[in-house]
PDB file of C-alpha atoms in Angstrom:
ATOM      1  CA  MET A   1      81.634  71.361 -31.460  1.00  0.00           C
ATOM      2  CA  LYS A   2      79.727  73.032 -29.041  1.00  0.00           C
ATOM      3  CA  ILE A   3      75.876  74.498 -29.964  1.00  0.00           C
ATOM      4  CA  LEU A   4      75.986  77.904 -27.870  1.00  0.00           C
ATOM      5  CA  LYS A   5      72.537  79.541 -29.606  1.00  0.00           C
ATOM      6  CA  TYR A   6      69.335  79.348 -32.228  1.00  0.00           C
ATOM      7  CA  LYS A   7      68.116  81.872 -33.885  1.00  0.00           C
ATOM      8  CA  LYS A   8      64.774  81.623 -35.830  1.00  0.00           C
ATOM      9  CA  MET A   9      64.746  82.899 -39.783  1.00  0.00           C
ATOM     10  CA  SER A  10      62.176  83.048 -42.718  1.00  0.00           C
ATOM     11  CA  LYS A  11      61.447  79.578 -44.442  1.00  0.00           C
ATOM     12  CA  GLY A  12      61.289  77.735 -41.560  1.00  0.00           C
ATOM     13  CA  ARG A  13      65.218  77.826 -41.134  1.00  0.00           C
ATOM     14  CA  TYR A  14      67.374  78.667 -37.589  1.00  0.00           C
ATOM     15  CA  LYS A  15      70.547  79.794 -37.695  1.00  0.00           C
ATOM     16  CA  ILE A  16      72.511  77.834 -35.260  1.00  0.00           C
ATOM     17  CA  THR A  17      75.720  79.330 -33.301  1.00  0.00           C
ATOM     18  CA  PHE A  18      78.476  77.171 -32.565  1.00  0.00           C
ATOM     19  CA  ASP A  19      81.782  77.750 -31.016  1.00  0.00           C
ATOM     20  CA  THR A  20      83.897  77.592 -33.922  1.00  0.00           C
ATOM     21  CA  ASN A  21      81.020  79.092 -36.433  1.00  0.00           C
ATOM     22  CA  GLU A  22      77.455  79.338 -37.543  1.00  0.00           C
ATOM     23  CA  ILE A  23      75.234  77.638 -39.845  1.00  0.00           C
ATOM     24  CA  ILE A  24      71.829  77.932 -41.336  1.00  0.00           C
ATOM     25  CA  LEU A  25      69.978  74.975 -40.612  1.00  0.00           C
ATOM     26  CA  TYR A  26      66.078  74.325 -42.009  1.00  0.00           C
ATOM     27  CA  GLU A  27      63.880  72.666 -38.881  1.00  0.00           C
ATOM     28  CA  ASP A  28      62.892  69.827 -40.007  1.00  0.00           C
ATOM     29  CA  VAL A  29      66.922  68.993 -40.329  1.00  0.00           C
ATOM     30  CA  ILE A  30      67.119  70.051 -36.530  1.00  0.00           C
ATOM     31  CA  ILE A  31      64.450  67.886 -35.068  1.00  0.00           C
ATOM     32  CA  ASN A  32      65.633  64.829 -37.389  1.00  0.00           C
ATOM     33  CA  ASN A  33      68.684  64.637 -35.848  1.00  0.00           C
ATOM     34  CA  ASN A  34      67.661  65.743 -32.269  1.00  0.00           C
ATOM     35  CA  LEU A  35      69.766  69.093 -32.333  1.00  0.00           C
ATOM     36  CA  LEU A  36      67.693  70.596 -29.851  1.00  0.00           C
ATOM     37  CA  LEU A  37      68.850  67.577 -27.034  1.00  0.00           C
ATOM     38  CA  THR A  38      71.995  68.014 -28.090  1.00  0.00           C
ATOM     39  CA  LYS A  39      74.622  70.447 -27.377  1.00  0.00           C
ATOM     40  CA  ASP A  40      78.078  68.712 -28.436  1.00  0.00           C
ATOM     41  CA  ILE A  41      77.928  67.499 -32.116  1.00  0.00           C
ATOM     42  CA  ASP A  42      81.239  66.074 -34.164  1.00  0.00           C
ATOM     43  CA  ILE A  43      82.620  66.172 -37.729  1.00  0.00           C
ATOM     44  CA  GLU A  44      80.565  63.263 -38.553  1.00  0.00           C
ATOM     45  CA  LEU A  45      77.064  64.111 -37.572  1.00  0.00           C
ATOM     46  CA  LEU A  46      77.642  67.581 -38.560  1.00  0.00           C
ATOM     47  CA  GLU A  47      78.470  66.313 -42.026  1.00  0.00           C
ATOM     48  CA  LYS A  48      75.539  64.359 -41.756  1.00  0.00           C
ATOM     49  CA  VAL A  49      73.452  67.700 -41.325  1.00  0.00           C
ATOM     50  CA  LEU A  50      74.697  69.386 -43.789  1.00  0.00           C
ATOM     51  CA  ASN A  51      74.392  66.459 -46.558  1.00  0.00           C
ATOM     52  CA  GLU A  52      70.620  66.760 -45.262  1.00  0.00           C
ATOM     53  CA  ASN A  53      70.521  70.581 -45.460  1.00  0.00           C
ATOM     54  CA  ASN A  54      71.353  70.577 -49.011  1.00  0.00           C
ATOM     55  CA  LYS A  55      68.604  67.965 -49.977  1.00  0.00           C
ATOM     56  CA  TYR A  56      65.818  70.156 -47.801  1.00  0.00           C
ATOM     57  CA  GLU A  57      67.504  73.881 -49.368  1.00  0.00           C
ATOM     58  CA  ALA A  58      67.815  72.132 -53.152  1.00  0.00           C
ATOM     59  CA  TYR A  59      63.680  71.146 -52.893  1.00  0.00           C
ATOM     60  CA  ASP A  60      62.470  74.539 -50.943  1.00  0.00           C
ATOM     61  CA  LEU A  61      64.408  76.853 -53.682  1.00  0.00           C
ATOM     62  CA  SER A  62      62.701  74.815 -56.707  1.00  0.00           C
ATOM     63  CA  LEU A  63      59.909  75.248 -55.108  1.00  0.00           C
ATOM     64  CA  SER A  64      59.687  79.091 -54.969  1.00  0.00           C
ATOM     65  CA  PHE A  65      61.105  78.559 -58.539  1.00  0.00           C
ATOM     66  CA  ILE A  66      58.206  76.866 -59.450  1.00  0.00           C
ATOM     67  CA  GLU A  67      55.596  79.071 -57.085  1.00  0.00           C
ATOM     68  CA  TYR A  68      54.875  81.434 -60.130  1.00  0.00           C
ATOM     69  CA  LYS A  69      55.638  79.811 -63.015  1.00  0.00           C
ATOM     70  CA  LEU A  70      55.454  76.314 -64.578  1.00  0.00           C
ATOM     71  CA  ARG A  71      58.598  75.439 -65.462  1.00  0.00           C
ATOM     72  CA  THR A  72      60.343  72.033 -67.295  1.00  0.00           C
ATOM     73  CA  GLU A  73      63.004  69.611 -65.719  1.00  0.00           C
ATOM     74  CA  LYS A  74      65.285  70.690 -68.102  1.00  0.00           C
ATOM     75  CA  GLU A  75      64.524  74.433 -66.367  1.00  0.00           C
ATOM     76  CA  ILE A  76      65.073  73.334 -62.864  1.00  0.00           C
ATOM     77  CA  LYS A  77      67.478  71.393 -63.718  1.00  0.00           C
ATOM     78  CA  ASP A  78      69.419  74.190 -64.498  1.00  0.00           C
ATOM     79  CA  TYR A  79      68.200  76.546 -62.034  1.00  0.00           C
ATOM     80  CA  LEU A  80      69.674  73.690 -59.851  1.00  0.00           C
ATOM     81  CA  GLU A  81      72.974  73.519 -61.462  1.00  0.00           C
ATOM     82  CA  LYS A  82      73.598  77.448 -61.733  1.00  0.00           C
ATOM     83  CA  LYS A  83      73.002  77.322 -57.282  1.00  0.00           C
ATOM     84  CA  GLY A  84      75.969  75.084 -57.683  1.00  0.00           C
ATOM     85  CA  PHE A  85      74.435  71.484 -56.705  1.00  0.00           C
ATOM     86  CA  PRO A  86      75.507  68.489 -57.580  1.00  0.00           C
ATOM     87  CA  SER A  87      74.265  66.301 -60.285  1.00  0.00           C
ATOM     88  CA  PRO A  88      73.175  63.444 -57.958  1.00  0.00           C
ATOM     89  CA  LEU A  89      71.337  65.811 -55.754  1.00  0.00           C
ATOM     90  CA  ILE A  90      69.666  67.298 -58.769  1.00  0.00           C
ATOM     91  CA  GLU A  91      68.321  63.827 -60.120  1.00  0.00           C
ATOM     92  CA  GLU A  92      66.776  62.891 -57.238  1.00  0.00           C
ATOM     93  CA  THR A  93      64.907  66.450 -55.995  1.00  0.00           C
ATOM     94  CA  ILE A  94      63.988  65.861 -59.587  1.00  0.00           C
ATOM     95  CA  ASN A  95      62.660  63.059 -59.120  1.00  0.00           C
ATOM     96  CA  LYS A  96      61.012  63.826 -55.403  1.00  0.00           C
ATOM     97  CA  LEU A  97      59.101  67.080 -57.739  1.00  0.00           C
ATOM     98  CA  LYS A  98      58.109  64.027 -59.780  1.00  0.00           C
ATOM     99  CA  TYR A  99      56.774  62.301 -56.739  1.00  0.00           C
ATOM    100  CA  ASN A 100      54.753  64.696 -55.847  1.00  0.00           C
ATOM    101  CA  LYS A 101      53.339  65.884 -59.289  1.00  0.00           C
ATOM    102  CA  LEU A 102      54.795  68.954 -59.103  1.00  0.00           C
ATOM    103  CA  ILE A 103      57.119  68.982 -62.668  1.00  0.00           C
ATOM    104  CA  ASN A 104      54.097  67.718 -65.211  1.00  0.00           C
ATOM    105  CA  GLU A 105      55.618  68.399 -68.806  1.00  0.00           C
ATOM    106  CA  GLU A 106      52.614  67.975 -70.663  1.00  0.00           C
ATOM    107  CA  LEU A 107      50.528  70.734 -68.610  1.00  0.00           C
ATOM    108  CA  TYR A 108      53.872  72.378 -69.642  1.00  0.00           C
ATOM    109  CA  VAL A 109      53.246  71.748 -73.516  1.00  0.00           C
ATOM    110  CA  SER A 110      49.305  72.147 -73.345  1.00  0.00           C
ATOM    111  CA  SER A 111      49.454  75.683 -71.471  1.00  0.00           C
ATOM    112  CA  PHE A 112      52.280  77.202 -73.458  1.00  0.00           C
ATOM    113  CA  ILE A 113      51.271  75.899 -76.829  1.00  0.00           C
ATOM    114  CA  ASN A 114      48.069  77.731 -75.828  1.00  0.00           C
ATOM    115  CA  ASP A 115      49.512  81.017 -74.931  1.00  0.00           C
ATOM    116  CA  LYS A 116      51.583  81.581 -77.904  1.00  0.00           C
ATOM    117  CA  VAL A 117      48.799  80.659 -79.980  1.00  0.00           C
ATOM    118  CA  ASN A 118      46.387  83.084 -78.580  1.00  0.00           C
ATOM    119  CA  LEU A 119      48.669  85.674 -77.700  1.00  0.00           C
ATOM    120  CA  THR A 120      51.198  85.663 -80.258  1.00  0.00           C
ATOM    121  CA  ALA A 121      52.055  85.983 -83.996  1.00  0.00           C
ATOM    122  CA  TRP A 122      54.366  82.326 -84.036  1.00  0.00           C
ATOM    123  CA  GLY A 123      53.556  79.610 -85.921  1.00  0.00           C
ATOM    124  CA  PRO A 124      53.741  76.294 -85.208  1.00  0.00           C
ATOM    125  CA  PHE A 125      57.212  75.207 -85.943  1.00  0.00           C
ATOM    126  CA  LYS A 126      58.780  78.187 -83.462  1.00  0.00           C
ATOM    127  CA  ILE A 127      56.591  76.946 -80.862  1.00  0.00           C
ATOM    128  CA  LYS A 128      57.999  73.405 -81.270  1.00  0.00           C
ATOM    129  CA  ARG A 129      61.416  74.563 -81.521  1.00  0.00           C
ATOM    130  CA  SER A 130      61.249  76.750 -78.251  1.00  0.00           C
ATOM    131  CA  LEU A 131      59.682  73.639 -77.052  1.00  0.00           C
ATOM    132  CA  LEU A 132      62.688  71.485 -78.067  1.00  0.00           C
ATOM    133  CA  ASP A 133      64.809  74.054 -76.467  1.00  0.00           C
ATOM    134  CA  LEU A 134      63.757  73.788 -73.340  1.00  0.00           C
ATOM    135  CA  GLY A 135      64.088  70.095 -73.121  1.00  0.00           C
ATOM    136  CA  ILE A 136      60.321  68.587 -74.143  1.00  0.00           C
ATOM    137  CA  SER A 137      60.563  65.183 -76.105  1.00  0.00           C
ATOM    138  CA  GLU A 138      59.382  65.455 -79.720  1.00  0.00           C
ATOM    139  CA  ASP A 139      56.737  63.269 -78.828  1.00  0.00           C
ATOM    140  CA  ILE A 140      54.514  65.193 -76.254  1.00  0.00           C
ATOM    141  CA  ILE A 141      54.799  68.316 -78.514  1.00  0.00           C
ATOM    142  CA  ASP A 142      53.463  67.112 -81.777  1.00  0.00           C
ATOM    143  CA  ILE A 143      50.912  65.329 -79.651  1.00  0.00           C
ATOM    144  CA  TYR A 144      49.717  68.851 -78.616  1.00  0.00           C
ATOM    145  CA  LEU A 145      50.226  70.700 -81.905  1.00  0.00           C
ATOM    146  CA  ASP A 146      48.351  68.193 -84.072  1.00  0.00           C
ATOM    147  CA  LYS A 147      45.319  68.660 -82.360  1.00  0.00           C
ATOM    148  CA  ILE A 148      45.655  72.475 -83.598  1.00  0.00           C
ATOM    149  CA  ASN A 149      43.468  72.867 -86.900  1.00  0.00           C
ATOM    150  CA  ASP A 150      45.174  74.208 -90.018  1.00  0.00           C
ATOM    151  CA  ASN A 151      42.446  76.899 -90.013  1.00  0.00           C
ATOM    152  CA  VAL A 152      43.666  78.536 -87.321  1.00  0.00           C
ATOM    153  CA  TRP A 153      47.080  78.623 -89.045  1.00  0.00           C
ATOM    154  CA  ASN A 154      45.671  80.179 -92.054  1.00  0.00           C
ATOM    155  CA  GLU A 155      43.742  82.706 -89.286  1.00  0.00           C
ATOM    156  CA  LYS A 156      47.194  83.824 -87.568  1.00  0.00           C
ATOM    157  CA  ILE A 157      48.466  83.973 -91.117  1.00  0.00           C
ATOM    158  CA  THR A 158      46.134  85.770 -92.734  1.00  0.00           C
ATOM    159  CA  LYS A 159      45.735  88.329 -89.993  1.00  0.00           C
ATOM    160  CA  ILE A 160      49.635  88.482 -90.199  1.00  0.00           C
ATOM    161  CA  ILE A 161      49.385  89.735 -93.853  1.00  0.00           C
ATOM    162  CA  ASN A 162      46.497  91.985 -93.238  1.00  0.00           C
ATOM    163  CA  LYS A 163      48.246  94.324 -90.801  1.00  0.00           C
ATOM    164  CA  ARG A 164      51.614  94.158 -92.727  1.00  0.00           C
ATOM    165  CA  MET A 165      50.060  95.042 -95.946  1.00  0.00           C
ATOM    166  CA  ASN A 166      49.581  98.515 -94.585  1.00  0.00           C
ATOM    167  CA  SER A 167      53.201  99.351 -94.293  1.00  0.00           C
ATOM    168  CA  LEU A 168      54.160  97.835 -97.652  1.00  0.00           C
ATOM    169  CA  LYS A 169      51.507  99.099 -99.824  1.00  0.00           C
ATOM    170  CA  ASN A 170      53.800 101.418-101.463  1.00  0.00           C
ATOM    171  CA  LYS A 171      56.050  98.259-102.731  1.00  0.00           C
ATOM    172  CA  SER A 172      55.322  95.973-105.561  1.00  0.00           C
ATOM    173  CA  LEU A 173      53.505  92.779-105.956  1.00  0.00           C
ATOM    174  CA  TYR A 174      56.634  90.787-105.625  1.00  0.00           C
ATOM    175  CA  ALA A 175      58.233  92.537-103.220  1.00  0.00           C
ATOM    176  CA  ILE A 176      55.262  92.185-100.591  1.00  0.00           C
ATOM    177  CA  LYS A 177      54.783  88.370-101.316  1.00  0.00           C
ATOM    178  CA  ASN A 178      58.763  88.473-100.669  1.00  0.00           C
ATOM    179  CA  LYS A 179      59.032  89.902 -97.765  1.00  0.00           C
ATOM    180  CA  LEU A 180      55.659  87.996 -96.333  1.00  0.00           C
ATOM    181  CA  ASN A 181      57.111  85.235 -97.526  1.00  0.00           C
ATOM    182  CA  VAL A 182      60.208  85.575 -95.356  1.00  0.00           C
ATOM    183  CA  GLU A 183      58.946  87.222 -92.249  1.00  0.00           C
ATOM    184  CA  LEU A 184      56.494  84.272 -91.663  1.00  0.00           C
ATOM    185  CA  PHE A 185      59.025  81.444 -92.863  1.00  0.00           C
ATOM    186  CA  ASP A 186      60.675  83.189 -89.919  1.00  0.00           C
ATOM    187  CA  LEU A 187      57.687  83.524 -87.505  1.00  0.00           C
ATOM    188  CA  GLY A 188      57.201  78.978 -87.591  1.00  0.00           C
ATOM    189  CA  TYR A 189      54.531  79.125 -90.455  1.00  0.00           C
ATOM    190  CA  ASP A 190      54.440  75.772 -92.913  1.00  0.00           C
ATOM    191  CA  LYS A 191      55.658  77.354 -96.361  1.00  0.00           C
ATOM    192  CA  ASP A 192      52.312  75.162 -98.287  1.00  0.00           C
ATOM    193  CA  LEU A 193      49.847  77.436 -96.229  1.00  0.00           C
ATOM    194  CA  ILE A 194      51.859  80.265 -97.065  1.00  0.00           C
ATOM    195  CA  ASN A 195      51.930  80.075 -99.985  1.00  0.00           C
ATOM    196  CA  ILE A 196      48.211  79.733-100.125  1.00  0.00           C
ATOM    197  CA  ASN A 197      47.440  82.269 -98.363  1.00  0.00           C
ATOM    198  CA  LEU A 198      49.831  84.913-100.299  1.00  0.00           C
ATOM    199  CA  ASN A 199      48.497  83.820-103.482  1.00  0.00           C
ATOM    200  CA  ASN A 200      45.227  84.354-102.096  1.00  0.00           C
TER     201      ASN A 200
END
């Protein structure tokens, strides 16, 4: 195959026009394989170039995916699988991201819990379930949830109860307790803490 021309594109990529087709390659791949000096490439070199380019693409897409928001290892794997990358390449990309400290599950868990505690009505069990669904280790989740004092959960429960009381004031005490019990349990609060606060 004969290289006819190069056209610069975004994100350090070039469109290479051959006499038979066109491909888009990353600049580093072009330089690593001396394609600027080579005008003819055979099938063997083309396969090598395309494999190397796939590695750059998987890593580049991962960087874009985590640019604005912390991601878990599972989220990145799922994302790359949807993009059609093979499992060995996904594993290689994940390892590279870890090596470059771009996947940090402890930082993710700490940030996630902090956001849910301060910005939502979620209780500890709902937070834990969401993190487990994201592929986070239960041990890591427990370490960070255990740092939160029961007083924090009690204050959140009290706030929810007080907020809901106005809309439930026409119901019987039994009905109010029942409804709040179900709502608080669904939000992921401990049964004993719920009962203590409702009885108060």
